[in-house]
PDB file of N, CA and C in Angstrom:
ATOM      1  N   MET A  39     139.305 -39.563-124.624  1.00 53.00           N
ATOM      2  CA  MET A  39     137.827 -40.517-123.859  1.00 53.00           C
ATOM      3  C   MET A  39     137.289 -41.116-124.812  1.00 53.00           C
ATOM      4  N   CYS A  40     137.203 -42.478-124.907  1.00 57.00           N
ATOM      5  CA  CYS A  40     136.497 -43.644-125.541  1.00 57.00           C
ATOM      6  C   CYS A  40     135.249 -43.697-124.934  1.00 57.00           C
ATOM      7  N   THR A  41     134.040 -43.673-126.063  1.00 55.00           N
ATOM      8  CA  THR A  41     132.807 -44.010-125.557  1.00 55.00           C
ATOM      9  C   THR A  41     132.505 -45.199-126.550  1.00 55.00           C
ATOM     10  N   ASN A  42     131.797 -45.997-126.084  1.00 58.00           N
ATOM     11  CA  ASN A  42     131.030 -47.106-127.271  1.00 58.00           C
ATOM     12  C   ASN A  42     132.495 -47.577-128.092  1.00 58.00           C
ATOM     13  N   GLY A  43     133.627 -47.458-127.761  1.00 68.00           N
ATOM     14  CA  GLY A  43     134.658 -47.707-128.566  1.00 68.00           C
ATOM     15  C   GLY A  43     135.124 -46.524-129.496  1.00 68.00           C
ATOM     16  N   VAL A  44     134.530 -45.541-129.098  1.00 73.00           N
ATOM     17  CA  VAL A  44     134.747 -44.454-130.503  1.00 73.00           C
ATOM     18  C   VAL A  44     135.492 -43.554-129.389  1.00 73.00           C
ATOM     19  N   ASN A  45     136.608 -42.954-130.301  1.00 85.00           N
ATOM     20  CA  ASN A  45     137.343 -41.620-129.351  1.00 85.00           C
ATOM     21  C   ASN A  45     136.642 -40.223-129.424  1.00 85.00           C
ATOM     22  N   ALA A  46     135.765 -40.411-128.718  1.00 84.00           N
ATOM     23  CA  ALA A  46     134.860 -38.957-129.131  1.00 84.00           C
ATOM     24  C   ALA A  46     135.646 -37.625-129.058  1.00 84.00           C
ATOM     25  N   ASN A  47     137.002 -37.315-128.222  1.00 88.00           N
ATOM     26  CA  ASN A  47     137.550 -36.074-128.827  1.00 88.00           C
ATOM     27  C   ASN A  47     138.199 -36.226-130.302  1.00 88.00           C
ATOM     28  N   GLN A  48     138.288 -37.580-130.736  1.00 91.00           N
ATOM     29  CA  GLN A  48     139.221 -37.802-131.965  1.00 91.00           C
ATOM     30  C   GLN A  48     138.081 -37.240-133.186  1.00 91.00           C
ATOM     31  N   LEU A  49     137.138 -38.013-132.826  1.00 92.00           N
ATOM     32  CA  LEU A  49     135.607 -37.818-133.544  1.00 92.00           C
ATOM     33  C   LEU A  49     135.283 -36.142-133.809  1.00 92.00           C
ATOM     34  N   LYS A  50     135.252 -35.619-132.844  1.00 92.00           N
ATOM     35  CA  LYS A  50     134.641 -33.903-132.831  1.00 92.00           C
ATOM     36  C   LYS A  50     136.130 -33.230-133.384  1.00 92.00           C
ATOM     37  N   MET A  51     137.482 -33.638-133.183  1.00 94.00           N
ATOM     38  CA  MET A  51     138.356 -32.914-133.891  1.00 94.00           C
ATOM     39  C   MET A  51     138.196 -33.378-135.524  1.00 94.00           C
ATOM     40  N   MET A  52     138.052 -34.375-135.905  1.00 95.00           N
ATOM     41  CA  MET A  52     137.968 -34.492-137.778  1.00 95.00           C
ATOM     42  C   MET A  52     136.549 -33.718-137.952  1.00 95.00           C
ATOM     43  N   LEU A  53     135.734 -33.953-137.331  1.00 96.00           N
ATOM     44  CA  LEU A  53     134.480 -33.067-137.813  1.00 96.00           C
ATOM     45  C   LEU A  53     134.766 -31.472-137.455  1.00 96.00           C
ATOM     46  N   GLU A  54     135.434 -31.082-136.802  1.00 97.00           N
ATOM     47  CA  GLU A  54     136.524 -30.002-136.825  1.00 97.00           C
ATOM     48  C   GLU A  54     137.347 -29.449-138.026  1.00 97.00           C
ATOM     49  N   GLN A  55     138.028 -30.351-138.485  1.00 98.00           N
ATOM     50  CA  GLN A  55     138.787 -30.816-139.830  1.00 98.00           C
ATOM     51  C   GLN A  55     138.137 -30.368-141.194  1.00 98.00           C
ATOM     52  N   LEU A  56     136.890 -31.154-141.100  1.00 97.00           N
ATOM     53  CA  LEU A  56     135.922 -31.014-142.157  1.00 97.00           C
ATOM     54  C   LEU A  56     135.087 -29.844-142.008  1.00 97.00           C
ATOM     55  N   ASP A  57     135.218 -29.126-140.894  1.00 98.00           N
ATOM     56  CA  ASP A  57     133.983 -27.699-141.183  1.00 98.00           C
ATOM     57  C   ASP A  57     135.323 -26.933-141.614  1.00 98.00           C
ATOM     58  N   ASP A  58     136.805 -27.062-141.231  1.00 98.00           N
ATOM     59  CA  ASP A  58     137.606 -25.885-141.796  1.00 98.00           C
ATOM     60  C   ASP A  58     137.555 -26.448-143.194  1.00 98.00           C
ATOM     61  N   GLN A  59     137.574 -27.008-143.977  1.00 98.00           N
ATOM     62  CA  GLN A  59     137.596 -27.668-145.324  1.00 98.00           C
ATOM     63  C   GLN A  59     136.451 -26.966-145.751  1.00 98.00           C
ATOM     64  N   ALA A  60     135.316 -27.179-145.363  1.00 98.00           N
ATOM     65  CA  ALA A  60     134.125 -26.530-146.112  1.00 98.00           C
ATOM     66  C   ALA A  60     134.158 -25.201-146.334  1.00 98.00           C
ATOM     67  N   ALA A  61     135.166 -24.343-144.927  1.00 98.00           N
ATOM     68  CA  ALA A  61     135.109 -23.074-145.133  1.00 98.00           C
ATOM     69  C   ALA A  61     135.963 -22.636-146.023  1.00 98.00           C
ATOM     70  N   LEU A  62     136.715 -23.219-146.317  1.00 98.00           N
ATOM     71  CA  LEU A  62     138.135 -23.197-147.334  1.00 98.00           C
ATOM     72  C   LEU A  62     137.092 -23.042-148.456  1.00 98.00           C
ATOM     73  N   ASN A  63     136.666 -24.543-148.941  1.00 98.00           N
ATOM     74  CA  ASN A  63     136.000 -24.192-149.961  1.00 98.00           C
ATOM     75  C   ASN A  63     134.594 -23.108-150.279  1.00 98.00           C
ATOM     76  N   ARG A  64     133.920 -22.837-149.336  1.00 98.00           N
ATOM     77  CA  ARG A  64     133.094 -21.453-149.445  1.00 98.00           C
ATOM     78  C   ARG A  64     133.661 -20.684-149.635  1.00 98.00           C
ATOM     79  N   ARG A  65     134.931 -20.283-149.121  1.00 98.00           N
ATOM     80  CA  ARG A  65     135.784 -18.739-149.513  1.00 98.00           C
ATOM     81  C   ARG A  65     135.975 -18.740-151.115  1.00 98.00           C
ATOM     82  N   TRP A  66     136.505 -19.692-151.791  1.00 98.00           N
ATOM     83  CA  TRP A  66     137.133 -19.970-152.921  1.00 98.00           C
ATOM     84  C   TRP A  66     135.726 -19.857-154.015  1.00 98.00           C
ATOM     85  N   THR A  67     134.894 -20.675-153.482  1.00 98.00           N
ATOM     86  CA  THR A  67     133.330 -20.589-154.045  1.00 98.00           C
ATOM     87  C   THR A  67     133.073 -18.968-154.509  1.00 98.00           C
ATOM     88  N   HIS A  68     133.222 -18.351-153.257  1.00 98.00           N
ATOM     89  CA  HIS A  68     132.843 -17.130-153.121  1.00 98.00           C
ATOM     90  C   HIS A  68     133.338 -16.477-153.820  1.00 98.00           C
ATOM     91  N   LYS A  69     135.107 -16.196-153.955  1.00 98.00           N
ATOM     92  CA  LYS A  69     135.555 -15.864-154.614  1.00 98.00           C
ATOM     93  C   LYS A  69     134.992 -15.785-156.391  1.00 98.00           C
ATOM     94  N   LEU A  70     135.216 -17.182-156.766  1.00 98.00           N
ATOM     95  CA  LEU A  70     134.838 -17.429-158.082  1.00 98.00           C
ATOM     96  C   LEU A  70     133.146 -17.144-158.305  1.00 98.00           C
ATOM     97  N   TYR A  71     132.810 -16.974-157.496  1.00 98.00           N
ATOM     98  CA  TYR A  71     130.859 -16.217-157.650  1.00 98.00           C
ATOM     99  C   TYR A  71     131.455 -14.625-158.348  1.00 98.00           C
ATOM    100  N   HIS A  72     131.988 -14.189-157.668  1.00 98.00           N
ATOM    101  CA  HIS A  72     132.410 -12.559-157.788  1.00 98.00           C
ATOM    102  C   HIS A  72     132.945 -12.318-159.329  1.00 98.00           C
ATOM    103  N   THR A  73     134.317 -13.339-159.436  1.00 98.00           N
ATOM    104  CA  THR A  73     134.903 -13.541-160.498  1.00 98.00           C
ATOM    105  C   THR A  73     133.647 -13.767-161.935  1.00 98.00           C
ATOM    106  N   ALA A  74     133.069 -14.653-161.708  1.00 98.00           N
ATOM    107  CA  ALA A  74     131.854 -14.920-162.913  1.00 98.00           C
ATOM    108  C   ALA A  74     130.933 -13.908-162.988  1.00 98.00           C
ATOM    109  N   GLU A  75     130.513 -13.150-161.956  1.00 98.00           N
ATOM    110  CA  GLU A  75     129.608 -12.171-161.725  1.00 98.00           C
ATOM    111  C   GLU A  75     130.304 -10.806-162.521  1.00 98.00           C
ATOM    112  N   ASP A  76     131.230 -10.696-162.403  1.00 98.00           N
ATOM    113  CA  ASP A  76     131.989  -9.464-163.069  1.00 98.00           C
ATOM    114  C   ASP A  76     132.198  -9.610-164.417  1.00 98.00           C
ATOM    115  N   ALA A  77     132.029 -10.852-164.821  1.00 98.00           N
ATOM    116  CA  ALA A  77     132.772 -11.159-166.294  1.00 98.00           C
ATOM    117  C   ALA A  77     131.430 -11.186-167.068  1.00 98.00           C
ATOM    118  N   GLY A  78     130.303 -11.119-165.960  1.00 97.00           N
ATOM    119  CA  GLY A  78     128.772 -11.528-167.397  1.00 97.00           C
ATOM    120  C   GLY A  78     128.423 -12.832-166.932  1.00 97.00           C
ATOM    121  N   LEU A  79     128.896 -13.514-166.409  1.00 98.00           N
ATOM    122  CA  LEU A  79     128.599 -15.032-166.851  1.00 98.00           C
ATOM    123  C   LEU A  79     127.476 -15.136-165.735  1.00 98.00           C
ATOM    124  N   GLU A  80     126.123 -15.039-165.898  1.00 98.00           N
ATOM    125  CA  GLU A  80     125.175 -14.970-165.303  1.00 98.00           C
ATOM    126  C   GLU A  80     124.920 -16.230-164.650  1.00 98.00           C
ATOM    127  N   ALA A  81     124.613 -17.549-166.028  1.00 98.00           N
ATOM    128  CA  ALA A  81     124.203 -18.522-165.605  1.00 98.00           C
ATOM    129  C   ALA A  81     125.150 -19.454-164.314  1.00 98.00           C
ATOM    130  N   THR A  82     126.606 -18.963-164.727  1.00 98.00           N
ATOM    131  CA  THR A  82     127.665 -19.622-163.628  1.00 98.00           C
ATOM    132  C   THR A  82     127.537 -18.710-162.265  1.00 98.00           C
ATOM    133  N   SER A  83     127.119 -18.016-162.344  1.00 98.00           N
ATOM    134  CA  SER A  83     127.207 -17.332-160.907  1.00 98.00           C
ATOM    135  C   SER A  83     126.287 -17.359-160.127  1.00 98.00           C
ATOM    136  N   VAL A  84     124.964 -17.622-160.665  1.00 98.00           N
ATOM    137  CA  VAL A  84     123.934 -18.476-160.019  1.00 98.00           C
ATOM    138  C   VAL A  84     124.119 -19.256-159.676  1.00 98.00           C
ATOM    139  N   ILE A  85     124.714 -20.310-159.900  1.00 98.00           N
ATOM    140  CA  ILE A  85     125.033 -21.928-159.578  1.00 98.00           C
ATOM    141  C   ILE A  85     125.963 -21.596-158.683  1.00 98.00           C
ATOM    142  N   LEU A  86     127.174 -20.636-158.582  1.00 98.00           N
ATOM    143  CA  LEU A  86     127.821 -20.456-157.414  1.00 98.00           C
ATOM    144  C   LEU A  86     127.450 -19.976-156.368  1.00 98.00           C
ATOM    145  N   LYS A  87     126.409 -19.166-156.356  1.00 98.00           N
ATOM    146  CA  LYS A  87     125.822 -18.451-155.496  1.00 98.00           C
ATOM    147  C   LYS A  87     125.208 -19.780-155.010  1.00 98.00           C
ATOM    148  N   GLU A  88     124.595 -20.550-155.264  1.00 98.00           N
ATOM    149  CA  GLU A  88     123.749 -21.614-154.802  1.00 98.00           C
ATOM    150  C   GLU A  88     124.742 -22.854-154.142  1.00 98.00           C
ATOM    151  N   ILE A  89     126.106 -22.484-154.674  1.00 98.00           N
ATOM    152  CA  ILE A  89     126.846 -23.688-153.882  1.00 98.00           C
ATOM    153  C   ILE A  89     127.179 -22.915-152.336  1.00 98.00           C
ATOM    154  N   GLN A  90     127.349 -21.591-152.798  1.00 98.00           N
ATOM    155  CA  GLN A  90     128.174 -21.092-151.432  1.00 98.00           C
ATOM    156  C   GLN A  90     126.765 -21.462-150.773  1.00 98.00           C
ATOM    157  N   GLY A  91     125.564 -21.064-150.492  1.00 98.00           N
ATOM    158  CA  GLY A  91     124.285 -21.569-149.667  1.00 98.00           C
ATOM    159  C   GLY A  91     124.441 -22.779-149.038  1.00 98.00           C
ATOM    160  N   LEU A  92     124.778 -24.375-150.169  1.00 98.00           N
ATOM    161  CA  LEU A  92     125.315 -25.462-149.505  1.00 98.00           C
ATOM    162  C   LEU A  92     126.138 -25.725-148.883  1.00 98.00           C
ATOM    163  N   PHE A  93     127.382 -24.935-148.881  1.00 98.00           N
ATOM    164  CA  PHE A  93     128.280 -24.909-147.956  1.00 98.00           C
ATOM    165  C   PHE A  93     127.692 -24.715-146.765  1.00 98.00           C
ATOM    166  N   ASP A  94     127.308 -23.633-146.704  1.00 98.00           N
ATOM    167  CA  ASP A  94     126.975 -22.893-145.470  1.00 98.00           C
ATOM    168  C   ASP A  94     126.143 -24.137-144.744  1.00 98.00           C
ATOM    169  N   GLU A  95     125.191 -24.657-145.517  1.00 98.00           N
ATOM    170  CA  GLU A  95     123.931 -25.877-144.778  1.00 98.00           C
ATOM    171  C   GLU A  95     125.253 -27.107-144.374  1.00 98.00           C
ATOM    172  N   VAL A  96     126.103 -27.357-145.030  1.00 98.00           N
ATOM    173  CA  VAL A  96     127.238 -28.122-144.782  1.00 98.00           C
ATOM    174  C   VAL A  96     127.739 -27.817-143.346  1.00 98.00           C
ATOM    175  N   ARG A  97     128.276 -26.205-143.400  1.00 98.00           N
ATOM    176  CA  ARG A  97     128.871 -26.161-141.695  1.00 98.00           C
ATOM    177  C   ARG A  97     127.673 -26.230-140.751  1.00 98.00           C
ATOM    178  N   ALA A  98     126.663 -25.804-141.026  1.00 98.00           N
ATOM    179  CA  ALA A  98     125.557 -25.852-140.126  1.00 98.00           C
ATOM    180  C   ALA A  98     125.372 -27.322-139.883  1.00 98.00           C
ATOM    181  N   LEU A  99     125.273 -28.180-140.507  1.00 98.00           N
ATOM    182  CA  LEU A  99     124.741 -30.018-139.977  1.00 98.00           C
ATOM    183  C   LEU A  99     126.666 -30.051-139.642  1.00 98.00           C
ATOM    184  N   LEU A 100     127.548 -30.008-139.669  1.00 97.00           N
ATOM    185  CA  LEU A 100     128.692 -30.434-138.974  1.00 97.00           C
ATOM    186  C   LEU A 100     128.524 -29.858-137.370  1.00 97.00           C
ATOM    187  N   ALA A 101     128.385 -28.461-137.674  1.00 96.00           N
ATOM    188  CA  ALA A 101     127.788 -27.878-135.941  1.00 96.00           C
ATOM    189  C   ALA A 101     126.781 -28.952-135.134  1.00 96.00           C
ATOM    190  N   ASP A 102     125.909 -29.200-135.837  1.00 97.00           N
ATOM    191  CA  ASP A 102     125.247 -29.996-135.169  1.00 97.00           C
ATOM    192  C   ASP A 102     125.785 -31.687-135.037  1.00 97.00           C
ATOM    193  N   ALA A 103     126.420 -32.329-135.501  1.00 96.00           N
ATOM    194  CA  ALA A 103     127.234 -33.194-135.436  1.00 96.00           C
ATOM    195  C   ALA A 103     127.965 -33.582-134.412  1.00 96.00           C
ATOM    196  N   GLN A 104     129.030 -32.043-134.310  1.00 94.00           N
ATOM    197  CA  GLN A 104     129.953 -31.653-133.195  1.00 94.00           C
ATOM    198  C   GLN A 104     129.120 -31.849-131.744  1.00 94.00           C
ATOM    199  N   ASP A 105     127.494 -31.285-131.903  1.00 93.00           N
ATOM    200  CA  ASP A 105     127.292 -31.244-130.247  1.00 93.00           C
ATOM    201  C   ASP A 105     126.311 -32.772-130.227  1.00 93.00           C
ATOM    202  N   ALA A 106     125.933 -33.514-131.108  1.00 93.00           N
ATOM    203  CA  ALA A 106     125.746 -34.810-131.340  1.00 93.00           C
ATOM    204  C   ALA A 106     126.463 -35.385-130.355  1.00 93.00           C
ATOM    205  N   VAL A 107     127.586 -35.191-130.816  1.00 91.00           N
ATOM    206  CA  VAL A 107     128.567 -36.232-130.081  1.00 91.00           C
ATOM    207  C   VAL A 107     129.005 -36.220-128.936  1.00 91.00           C
ATOM    208  N   ASP A 108     128.350 -34.669-128.262  1.00 86.00           N
ATOM    209  CA  ASP A 108     128.637 -34.420-127.215  1.00 86.00           C
ATOM    210  C   ASP A 108     127.510 -35.250-125.956  1.00 86.00           C
ATOM    211  N   LYS A 109     126.348 -35.080-126.668  1.00 89.00           N
ATOM    212  CA  LYS A 109     125.000 -35.515-126.203  1.00 89.00           C
ATOM    213  C   LYS A 109     125.342 -37.255-126.044  1.00 89.00           C
ATOM    214  N   ASP A 110     125.593 -37.702-127.326  1.00 84.00           N
ATOM    215  CA  ASP A 110     125.594 -39.039-127.428  1.00 84.00           C
ATOM    216  C   ASP A 110     126.519 -39.420-126.258  1.00 84.00           C
ATOM    217  N   SER A 111     128.028 -38.866-126.282  1.00 80.00           N
ATOM    218  CA  SER A 111     128.761 -39.235-125.355  1.00 80.00           C
ATOM    219  C   SER A 111     128.717 -39.316-123.433  1.00 80.00           C
ATOM    220  N   SER A 112     127.671 -38.080-123.497  1.00 77.00           N
ATOM    221  CA  SER A 112     127.084 -38.225-122.358  1.00 77.00           C
ATOM    222  C   SER A 112     125.844 -38.863-121.537  1.00 77.00           C
ATOM    223  N   ASN A 113     125.271 -39.490-123.207  1.00 75.00           N
ATOM    224  CA  ASN A 113     124.264 -40.697-122.738  1.00 75.00           C
ATOM    225  C   ASN A 113     124.686 -41.903-123.100  1.00 75.00           C
ATOM    226  N   ALA A 114     125.961 -42.003-123.312  1.00 63.00           N
ATOM    227  CA  ALA A 114     126.623 -43.425-123.362  1.00 63.00           C
ATOM    228  C   ALA A 114     126.450 -44.206-121.865  1.00 63.00           C
ATOM    229  N   SER A 115     126.567 -45.596-122.533  1.00 60.00           N
ATOM    230  CA  SER A 115     126.325 -46.401-121.436  1.00 60.00           C
ATOM    231  C   SER A 115     127.180 -46.436-120.049  1.00 60.00           C
ATOM    232  N   GLY A 116     128.180 -45.549-119.684  1.00 56.00           N
ATOM    233  CA  GLY A 116     128.816 -45.600-118.604  1.00 56.00           C
ATOM    234  C   GLY A 116     129.953 -46.048-118.879  1.00 56.00           C
ATOM    235  N   ILE A 117     130.598 -46.683-119.745  1.00 56.00           N
ATOM    236  CA  ILE A 117     131.778 -47.533-120.133  1.00 56.00           C
ATOM    237  C   ILE A 117     132.995 -46.490-120.673  1.00 56.00           C
ATOM    238  N   THR A 118     133.485 -46.000-120.022  1.00 55.00           N
ATOM    239  CA  THR A 118     134.728 -44.939-120.768  1.00 55.00           C
ATOM    240  C   THR A 118     135.864 -45.504-120.595  1.00 55.00           C
ATOM    241  N   VAL A 119     137.068 -45.242-121.501  1.00 56.00           N
ATOM    242  CA  VAL A 119     138.345 -45.487-121.797  1.00 56.00           C
ATOM    243  C   VAL A 119     139.180 -44.112-121.300  1.00 56.00           C
ATOM    244  N   GLU A 120     139.898 -43.859-120.413  1.00 65.00           N
ATOM    245  CA  GLU A 120     140.453 -42.482-120.478  1.00 65.00           C
ATOM    246  C   GLU A 120     142.189 -43.241-120.252  1.00 65.00           C
ATOM    247  N   LEU A 121     143.050 -42.524-120.662  1.00 70.00           N
ATOM    248  CA  LEU A 121     144.412 -42.524-120.514  1.00 70.00           C
ATOM    249  C   LEU A 121     144.880 -42.175-119.246  1.00 70.00           C
ATOM    250  N   VAL A 122     145.571 -42.921-118.383  1.00 70.00           N
ATOM    251  CA  VAL A 122     146.341 -42.411-117.253  1.00 70.00           C
ATOM    252  C   VAL A 122     147.456 -42.342-117.158  1.00 70.00           C
TER     253      VAL A 122
END
């Protein structure tokens, strides 16, 4: 469905893809954190732990963006284009 010239379903799908990528990056950062921690690289492990938190924030914001697409689509001007 298009709303105001934007395919809302495609936009949501792209946001889901970003979330999948962020989840993968967070997982690898977590593995690197444990590698650095086990090797006694304290400063590196602290930074990697912070990066994990930032990825968690990114994923929360992406979820908020998906919700916002739904709200914006329902509040649109009423003009929609659907494939028939």
